């Protein structure tokens, strides 16, 4: 007997008990459980998607699980990031997650990487694992994760969410299309709202992450029909699961016939923005206005139009008196409501949508336009403490 | 007339609709008619040169089977649906 308590079957007595519901399924059984014990998975991101993935892979007995994240647990995470808790607010997410995983299953090994997943460290970290789960929240990290998987020949269990919609697939260039085959390029920065701007139903990443965990376990066991070559489209509001068939793209820049990407690149540059949020660094000062400058302008009763480009339901959360409201999505079709000669100050929640609106208005010939730096949240923090930050 | 299904991130540009009936006998004609009717969605779907953007995919749905199309010059029937998919990145 090894380790005092390990039977020659490869599992300890405790493990027989712990995994008895798996051992009863013919598709898993003792062989399958040993496979899981000897396999490894890397979860990139321990947020909304990463939470259920980490919990269920730990519970299932995947022997070695790596988790990468550089963030700390914040109050606003707990609406959906169920691996963390009130007692770990302010703690690094990877340590918070490891504590919960080892509580659930002390027999596994959890490796933590408390750093951003980047072109510098990604290959070094990922090469020690059998499969990668993409639980990231921005386009640069998603392209990076894909490319790492293609170069290392690993399956990439992909999931993403927006409001009530989720997408799941297994991108595996050896056997089917990769992420770049489906989406060769990300949307231009700001075109598609992020969850921080657009919101997400808290349980949605739970559903999508659980499906990612299911696909991971099937891939590790080598059972069933996986989502390789298929994209699952889930809608929580209609409760529909749709599938679309995907094809390998012969012109894919990384897994096609004549690939021109042969090493990791600068993904922020590729996606046209640093990280997942737009920054104002590249935007000339003439297009920006600070909360204090706006306050002065309003106090002086200057003649200008204050334009709120958020969605109507966000007005119930916070507003600035005297602002006209046109949601970003209607701006192009309601352009005739604006006076070309009047100065316009745009704002949204944090400045991403107002920047997009500014680009749209200037492209349509309105040049006396500025947008509020940091959005109404910055206004709440600096000028009007009576309204909430959200 | 074919039904065009709009992905959630683009619904704000078509008055919040999930699906819209749009005239057209090819994929290209239908999508251009959509952009004609809802000008705000044009710059989301097409780049300034008029090409379909690389984060948008269009599938033709026939009898519940959704197939990715290779080009826009594909004929479609009255009973077909066009399913537009946009790349999303949320996860935290
Ligand atoms: Zn590819």
Coordinates of C-alpha atoms and ligand atoms in Angstrom, one line a residue:
Chain A
X1 CA 0.0 0.0 0.0
X2 CA 1.2 3.4 -0.9
X3 CA 1.0 6.5 1.3
X4 CA -0.4 4.4 4.1
X5 CA -4.0 4.4 2.8
X6 CA -3.8 4.1 -1.0
X7 CA -5.1 0.8 -2.2
X8 CA -3.5 -0.8 -5.3
X9 CA -6.5 0.4 -7.3
X10 CA -5.0 3.9 -7.4
X11 CA -7.6 5.5 -5.1
X12 CA -7.6 5.7 -1.3
X13 CA -10.4 4.4 0.9
X14 CA -11.6 8.0 1.4
X15 CA -11.6 8.5 -2.3
X16 CA -13.7 5.5 -3.0
X17 CA -16.3 7.0 -0.7
X18 CA -15.9 10.5 -2.0
X19 CA -16.3 9.5 -5.6
X20 CA -18.8 6.6 -5.2
X21 CA -21.4 8.3 -7.4
X22 CA -18.9 8.5 -10.2
X23 CA -17.7 4.9 -9.7
X24 CA -21.3 3.8 -10.2
X25 CA -21.5 5.3 -13.7
X26 CA -20.2 2.9 -16.3
X27 CA -18.9 5.7 -18.5
X28 CA -16.7 6.9 -15.6
X29 CA -16.1 4.1 -13.2
X30 CA -12.8 3.4 -11.5
X31 CA -10.8 3.9 -14.7
X32 CA -12.4 7.2 -15.3
X33 CA -11.9 8.4 -11.8
X34 CA -8.2 7.5 -11.9
X35 CA -8.0 9.4 -15.2
X36 CA -9.4 12.5 -13.5
X37 CA -7.0 12.1 -10.6
X38 CA -4.1 11.9 -13.0
X39 CA -5.2 14.8 -15.1
X40 CA -4.7 18.5 -14.9
X41 CA -6.7 21.6 -15.9
X42 CA -5.8 25.3 -16.0
X43 CA -8.6 27.8 -15.4
X44 CA -7.9 31.3 -16.6
X45 CA -9.9 33.7 -14.5
X46 CA -11.6 33.0 -11.2
X47 CA -14.6 35.3 -11.8
X48 CA -18.2 34.5 -12.9
X49 CA -17.2 31.6 -15.2
X50 CA -14.2 30.5 -13.3
X51 CA -16.1 30.1 -10.1
X52 CA -18.3 27.1 -11.0
X53 CA -15.6 25.6 -13.2
X54 CA -13.1 25.6 -10.3
X55 CA -15.7 24.3 -7.8
X56 CA -16.9 21.4 -10.0
X57 CA -13.5 20.4 -11.2
X58 CA -12.3 20.3 -7.6
X59 CA -15.4 18.3 -6.5
X60 CA -15.0 15.9 -9.5
X61 CA -11.4 15.1 -8.4
X62 CA -9.3 16.6 -11.2
X63 CA -5.9 15.9 -9.6
X64 CA -4.1 19.1 -10.4
X65 CA -5.9 22.4 -11.0
X66 CA -4.2 25.7 -11.8
X67 CA -6.0 29.0 -11.4
X68 CA -4.8 32.4 -12.8
X69 CA -6.1 35.8 -11.8
X70 CA -4.6 39.0 -10.6
X71 CA -7.7 40.6 -9.1
X72 CA -8.9 40.8 -5.5
X73 CA -12.4 39.9 -4.3
X74 CA -14.8 42.9 -4.4
X75 CA -18.3 43.3 -3.1
X76 CA -19.7 43.7 -6.6
X77 CA -18.3 40.3 -7.5
X78 CA -20.4 38.3 -5.1
X79 CA -23.6 38.6 -7.2
X80 CA -22.2 35.8 -9.4
X81 CA -18.7 34.8 -8.3
X82 CA -19.9 32.1 -5.9
X83 CA -16.5 30.6 -5.1
X84 CA -15.6 33.7 -3.1
X85 CA -17.5 35.1 -0.1
X86 CA -18.0 38.0 2.2
X87 CA -15.1 36.8 4.4
X88 CA -12.6 37.0 1.5
X89 CA -13.5 40.5 0.3
X90 CA -10.1 42.2 -0.3
X91 CA -8.3 38.9 -0.7
X92 CA -6.6 37.9 -3.9
X93 CA -9.0 35.8 -6.0
X94 CA -6.7 32.9 -6.5
X95 CA -6.1 32.5 -2.7
X96 CA -9.8 33.0 -2.0
X97 CA -10.7 30.3 -4.6
X98 CA -8.0 27.9 -3.5
X99 CA -9.3 28.0 0.1
X100 CA -12.8 27.0 -1.0
X101 CA -11.6 24.4 -3.5
X102 CA -9.4 22.6 -0.9
X103 CA -12.2 22.8 1.6
X104 CA -14.4 21.0 -0.9
X105 CA -11.7 18.5 -1.8
X106 CA -8.5 18.4 0.2
X107 CA -7.2 15.5 -2.0
X108 CA -6.4 17.6 -5.0
X109 CA -3.5 20.0 -5.8
X110 CA -4.4 23.6 -6.5
X111 CA -1.7 25.8 -8.1
X112 CA -2.2 29.5 -7.9
X113 CA -0.9 32.2 -10.3
X114 CA -1.6 35.6 -8.8
X115 CA -0.7 37.5 -11.9
X116 CA -2.3 38.6 -15.2
X117 CA -2.2 35.9 -17.9
X118 CA 0.1 37.5 -20.5
X119 CA 2.2 36.8 -23.5
X120 CA 5.2 36.7 -21.1
X121 CA 3.9 34.0 -18.7
X122 CA 1.1 32.2 -20.6
X123 CA 3.1 29.4 -22.3
X124 CA 5.2 28.8 -19.2
X125 CA 2.1 28.4 -17.1
X126 CA -0.1 26.5 -19.6
X127 CA 2.4 23.9 -20.7
X128 CA 2.0 22.0 -17.4
X129 CA -1.7 21.3 -18.0
X130 CA -3.9 18.9 -20.2
X131 CA -6.7 21.4 -20.9
X132 CA -7.4 25.1 -20.6
X133 CA -10.6 26.7 -19.6
X134 CA -11.2 30.2 -20.7
X135 CA -13.0 32.1 -18.0
X136 CA -11.6 35.6 -18.9
X137 CA -13.6 38.7 -19.5
X138 CA -12.0 40.6 -22.3
X139 CA -11.0 40.1 -25.9
X140 CA -7.1 40.4 -25.5
X141 CA -7.2 37.6 -22.9
X142 CA -9.4 35.4 -25.1
X143 CA -7.2 35.7 -28.2
X144 CA -4.2 35.0 -26.0
X145 CA -5.8 31.9 -24.4
X146 CA -6.7 30.6 -27.9
X147 CA -3.3 31.1 -29.3
X148 CA -1.6 29.5 -26.3
X149 CA -3.9 26.4 -26.8
X150 CA -3.1 26.2 -30.5
X151 CA 0.6 26.4 -30.0
X152 CA 0.6 23.8 -27.2
X153 CA -2.0 21.6 -28.9
X154 CA -4.4 21.8 -26.0
X155 CA -8.2 22.0 -26.0
X156 CA -9.6 25.4 -25.1
X157 CA -13.0 25.2 -23.3
X158 CA -14.5 28.5 -24.2
X159 CA -17.5 30.3 -22.6
X160 CA -18.6 33.9 -22.7
X161 CA -21.7 35.8 -21.4
X162 CA -23.6 39.0 -22.1
X163 CA -26.8 40.0 -20.2
X164 CA -29.0 36.8 -20.7
X165 CA -26.9 35.2 -23.5
X166 CA -24.1 32.8 -23.3
X167 CA -21.8 31.1 -25.9
X168 CA -19.9 27.8 -25.3
X169 CA -17.6 25.8 -27.5
X170 CA -14.5 23.6 -27.3
X171 CA -11.9 25.1 -29.6
X172 CA -9.4 22.4 -30.5
X173 CA -7.3 23.1 -33.5
X174 CA -6.1 19.5 -33.7
X175 CA -9.6 18.3 -34.3
X176 CA -11.7 21.3 -35.3
X177 CA -11.9 25.0 -35.5
X178 CA -10.1 27.4 -33.1
X179 CA -11.5 30.7 -31.7
X180 CA -9.8 32.7 -34.5
X181 CA -11.5 30.4 -37.1
X182 CA -14.9 31.6 -35.8
X183 CA -14.0 35.2 -35.0
X184 CA -10.8 36.3 -36.8
X185 CA -10.9 39.7 -35.1
X186 CA -12.5 41.3 -32.1
X187 CA -15.0 44.1 -32.4
X188 CA -13.5 47.6 -32.5
X189 CA -13.1 48.8 -28.9
X190 CA -16.4 50.0 -27.4
X191 CA -18.6 48.7 -30.2
X192 CA -19.9 45.8 -28.0
X193 CA -20.6 46.8 -24.4
X194 CA -18.8 44.9 -21.7
X195 CA -20.6 43.3 -18.7
X196 CA -19.5 46.3 -16.6
X197 CA -21.5 48.5 -19.0
X198 CA -24.1 46.2 -20.3
X199 CA -24.7 44.1 -17.2
X200 CA -25.1 40.3 -16.8
X201 CA -27.7 38.1 -15.0
X202 CA -25.7 36.8 -12.1
X203 CA -26.7 33.2 -12.6
X204 CA -25.8 33.2 -16.3
X205 CA -22.0 32.7 -15.9
X206 CA -23.0 30.0 -13.4
X207 CA -24.9 28.1 -16.1
X208 CA -22.3 28.7 -18.8
X209 CA -19.4 27.9 -16.4
X210 CA -21.1 24.7 -15.4
X211 CA -21.4 23.6 -19.1
X212 CA -17.7 24.5 -19.5
X213 CA -16.8 22.2 -16.5
X214 CA -19.0 19.4 -18.0
X215 CA -17.1 19.7 -21.3
X216 CA -13.8 19.7 -19.5
X217 CA -14.6 16.5 -17.6
X218 CA -15.9 14.8 -20.8
X219 CA -12.7 15.8 -22.6
X220 CA -10.5 14.5 -19.8
X221 CA -12.4 11.2 -19.7
X222 CA -12.7 11.0 -23.5
X223 CA -16.4 10.3 -23.4
X224 CA -19.5 11.6 -25.2
X225 CA -20.0 14.2 -28.0
X226 CA -18.2 17.4 -27.1
X227 CA -18.7 20.9 -28.4
X228 CA -15.6 20.6 -30.7
X229 CA -16.9 22.0 -34.0
X230 CA -20.1 23.3 -32.5
X231 CA -21.1 26.6 -30.8
X232 CA -23.8 26.4 -28.2
X233 CA -25.9 29.5 -27.9
X234 CA -27.9 29.8 -24.7
X235 CA -30.6 32.3 -23.8
X236 CA -31.7 32.4 -20.2
X237 CA -34.7 34.6 -20.8
X238 CA -36.2 32.4 -23.5
X239 CA -34.6 29.3 -22.0
X240 CA -33.3 28.1 -25.3
X241 CA -30.2 26.1 -26.3
X242 CA -29.3 26.4 -30.0
X243 CA -26.3 25.0 -31.7
X244 CA -24.5 26.2 -34.8
X245 CA -22.0 24.0 -36.7
X246 CA -18.6 25.5 -37.0
X247 CA -15.9 24.9 -39.7
X248 CA -12.2 25.1 -39.6
X249 CA -11.3 28.3 -41.5
X250 CA -8.6 27.4 -44.2
X251 CA -7.6 31.1 -44.0
X252 CA -7.2 31.1 -40.2
X253 CA -4.1 33.1 -39.3
X254 CA -3.0 30.6 -36.7
X255 CA -4.4 27.1 -37.6
X256 CA -5.1 27.6 -41.3
X257 CA -3.1 26.4 -44.4
X258 CA -0.7 29.3 -44.4
X259 CA -0.6 30.7 -40.8
X260 CA 1.2 34.0 -40.3
X261 CA 1.0 34.0 -36.5
X262 CA 3.8 31.7 -35.2
X263 CA 4.3 33.2 -31.7
X264 CA 2.3 35.1 -29.1
X265 CA 1.7 38.7 -30.1
X266 CA 0.8 41.9 -28.3
X267 CA -2.9 41.2 -27.7
X268 CA -3.8 44.7 -26.4
X269 CA -2.5 46.1 -29.6
X270 CA -4.3 43.4 -31.7
X271 CA -7.5 44.3 -29.9
X272 CA -7.0 48.0 -30.2
X273 CA -7.3 48.8 -26.5
X274 CA -5.4 48.3 -23.3
X275 CA -7.2 45.6 -21.3
X276 CA -11.0 45.4 -21.5
X277 CA -11.9 49.0 -20.8
X278 CA -11.3 51.9 -23.1
X279 CA -8.9 54.4 -21.7
X280 CA -8.8 58.1 -22.4
X281 CA -5.0 58.1 -22.8
X282 CA -5.2 58.3 -26.6
X283 CA -8.0 60.7 -26.7
X284 CA -6.9 64.2 -27.0
X285 CA -7.7 66.5 -24.2
X286 CA -9.9 68.7 -26.3
X287 CA -12.5 65.9 -26.3
X288 CA -12.5 65.4 -22.5
X289 CA -14.2 67.2 -19.6
X290 CA -13.6 66.4 -16.0
X291 CA -16.4 66.3 -13.4
X292 CA -15.1 69.5 -11.8
X293 CA -15.0 71.3 -15.2
X294 CA -18.6 70.1 -15.9
X295 CA -19.7 71.3 -12.4
X296 CA -18.3 74.8 -13.2
X297 CA -20.0 74.9 -16.6
X298 CA -23.3 73.9 -15.1
X299 CA -22.9 76.4 -12.2
X300 CA -22.1 79.2 -14.6
X301 CA -25.3 78.4 -16.6
X302 CA -23.3 78.0 -19.8
X303 CA -25.2 77.3 -23.0
X304 CA -24.6 73.6 -23.9
X305 CA -26.4 70.3 -24.2
X306 CA -25.7 67.7 -21.6
X307 CA -26.5 64.4 -23.2
X308 CA -26.9 61.1 -21.3
X309 CA -26.3 58.1 -23.6
X310 CA -27.2 55.4 -21.1
X311 CA -30.2 53.1 -21.3
X312 CA -33.5 54.4 -19.9
X313 CA -33.6 52.0 -16.9
X314 CA -30.2 53.4 -15.7
X315 CA -31.8 56.8 -15.0
X316 CA -33.5 55.2 -12.0
X317 CA -30.1 54.6 -10.5
X318 CA -28.5 58.0 -11.1
X319 CA -28.9 61.1 -13.2
X320 CA -27.6 64.6 -13.6
X321 CA -30.2 67.3 -13.6
X322 CA -31.0 68.9 -16.9
X323 CA -29.5 66.1 -19.1
X324 CA -31.3 65.0 -22.3
X325 CA -31.4 61.3 -22.8
X326 CA -30.7 59.4 -26.0
X327 CA -29.3 55.9 -25.6
X328 CA -26.2 55.2 -27.6
X329 CA -28.0 52.7 -29.8
X330 CA -30.5 55.3 -31.0
X331 CA -28.0 58.1 -31.5
X332 CA -27.4 57.6 -35.2
X333 CA -31.1 57.6 -36.1
X334 CA -31.9 60.5 -33.8
X335 CA -29.1 62.7 -34.9
X336 CA -31.5 65.4 -36.2
X337 CA -32.5 66.1 -32.6
X338 CA -29.1 67.6 -32.1
X339 CA -27.9 71.1 -33.0
X340 CA -24.7 71.1 -34.9
X341 CA -23.7 74.5 -33.6
X342 CA -24.4 73.8 -29.9
X343 CA -21.7 72.5 -27.6
X344 CA -22.5 68.9 -26.4
X345 CA -21.2 67.2 -23.3
X346 CA -21.8 63.4 -23.4
X347 CA -21.8 61.1 -20.5
X348 CA -22.6 57.4 -19.6
X349 CA -21.8 55.2 -16.6
X350 CA -18.0 55.1 -16.8
X351 CA -17.0 56.8 -20.1
X352 CA -16.9 53.8 -22.5
X353 CA -20.2 54.4 -24.2
X354 CA -19.8 58.2 -24.2
X355 CA -16.5 57.8 -25.9
X356 CA -18.2 55.7 -28.6
X357 CA -20.9 58.3 -28.9
X358 CA -18.3 61.0 -29.3
X359 CA -16.7 59.1 -32.1
X360 CA -20.0 58.6 -33.8
X361 CA -21.0 62.3 -33.5
X362 CA -17.7 63.6 -34.8
X363 CA -17.8 61.1 -37.7
X364 CA -21.2 62.6 -38.5
X365 CA -19.8 66.2 -38.6
X366 CA -20.6 67.4 -35.0
X367 CA -17.4 68.8 -33.7
X368 CA -18.3 70.8 -30.6
X369 CA -18.5 67.6 -28.5
X370 CA -16.8 66.5 -25.3
X371 CA -17.4 63.6 -23.0
X372 CA -17.3 63.3 -19.2
X373 CA -14.2 61.5 -17.9
X374 CA -15.1 58.5 -15.8
X375 CA -18.8 59.0 -16.5
X376 CA -21.6 59.6 -13.9
X377 CA -19.8 57.3 -11.5
X378 CA -16.9 59.8 -11.4
X379 CA -19.5 62.6 -11.0
X380 CA -21.0 60.7 -8.0
X381 CA -17.5 60.3 -6.4
X382 CA -16.3 63.8 -7.0
X383 CA -19.3 66.1 -7.1
X384 CA -22.6 64.6 -6.0
X385 CA -22.2 62.0 -3.2
X386 CA -26.0 61.7 -2.9
X387 CA -26.1 59.4 -6.0
X388 CA -24.8 55.8 -5.9
X389 CA -21.8 54.4 -7.8
X390 CA -22.9 51.3 -9.7
Chain B
X1 CA -40.0 37.1 -46.1
X2 CA -37.0 35.8 -44.2
X3 CA -36.6 36.4 -40.5
X4 CA -33.4 38.0 -39.2
X5 CA -32.4 37.1 -35.7
X6 CA -30.5 39.8 -33.9
X7 CA -27.9 39.0 -31.2
X8 CA -28.3 40.7 -27.8
X9 CA -25.4 43.1 -28.1
X10 CA -26.9 44.6 -31.3
X11 CA -30.6 44.8 -30.2
X12 CA -30.1 48.3 -29.0
X13 CA -29.6 49.4 -32.6
X14 CA -33.0 47.9 -33.8
X15 CA -35.3 49.2 -31.0
X16 CA -34.7 46.2 -28.8
X17 CA -36.1 43.6 -31.3
X18 CA -34.9 40.0 -31.2
X19 CA -36.1 39.1 -34.7
X20 CA -37.2 41.2 -37.6
X21 CA -38.9 40.2 -40.8
X22 CA -36.9 41.7 -43.7
X23 CA -37.3 41.4 -47.4
X24 CA -34.5 39.8 -49.5
X25 CA -33.7 36.9 -51.7
X26 CA -30.0 36.6 -50.9
X27 CA -28.1 37.0 -47.6
X28 CA -26.5 40.2 -48.8
X29 CA -29.7 41.8 -50.0
X30 CA -31.5 41.0 -46.7
X31 CA -28.7 42.3 -44.5
X32 CA -28.4 45.5 -46.6
X33 CA -32.2 46.0 -46.3
X34 CA -31.8 45.6 -42.6
X35 CA -29.1 48.3 -42.5
X36 CA -31.3 50.5 -44.7
X37 CA -34.3 50.2 -42.3
X38 CA -32.1 50.6 -39.1
X39 CA -29.2 52.9 -40.0
X40 CA -27.7 52.6 -36.5
X41 CA -26.9 48.9 -37.0
X42 CA -25.0 49.5 -40.2
X43 CA -21.7 50.5 -38.6
X44 CA -21.9 47.6 -36.2
X45 CA -22.2 45.0 -39.0
X46 CA -20.2 46.6 -41.8
X47 CA -16.8 48.2 -41.7
X48 CA -16.2 51.6 -43.4
X49 CA -15.4 49.7 -46.6
X50 CA -18.7 47.9 -46.5
X51 CA -17.3 44.5 -45.6
X52 CA -19.0 42.3 -43.0
X53 CA -17.1 42.9 -39.7
X54 CA -14.8 40.0 -38.5
X55 CA -16.6 39.6 -35.2
X56 CA -20.0 39.1 -36.8
X57 CA -21.1 35.7 -38.2
X58 CA -24.2 35.0 -40.2
X59 CA -25.8 31.6 -40.2
X60 CA -28.7 30.5 -42.5
X61 CA -31.2 28.4 -40.6
X62 CA -33.2 25.8 -42.6
X63 CA -35.5 23.5 -40.8
X64 CA -33.7 24.1 -37.5
X65 CA -30.2 23.4 -38.9
X66 CA -28.0 26.4 -38.7
X67 CA -25.1 26.5 -41.2
X68 CA -22.4 29.0 -41.3
X69 CA -22.2 30.7 -44.7
X70 CA -19.0 31.4 -46.6
X71 CA -20.1 34.5 -48.5
X72 CA -23.0 36.9 -48.6
X73 CA -24.2 35.9 -52.1
X74 CA -26.2 33.0 -50.9
X75 CA -29.8 32.5 -52.0
X76 CA -32.3 32.3 -49.2
X77 CA -35.9 31.1 -49.2
X78 CA -39.0 32.7 -47.7
X79 CA -39.0 30.2 -44.9
X80 CA -35.3 30.6 -43.9
X81 CA -34.0 32.5 -41.0
X82 CA -30.8 34.5 -40.9
X83 CA -29.1 34.1 -37.5
X84 CA -26.6 36.9 -36.8
X85 CA -24.0 36.1 -34.0
X86 CA -21.7 38.7 -32.5
X87 CA -18.5 37.9 -30.6
X88 CA -18.9 38.6 -26.8
X89 CA -16.2 38.5 -24.2
X90 CA -17.9 38.8 -20.8
X91 CA -16.9 36.3 -18.1
X92 CA -16.1 38.0 -14.8
Ligands
LIG1 ZN1 -8.1 28.6 -36.4

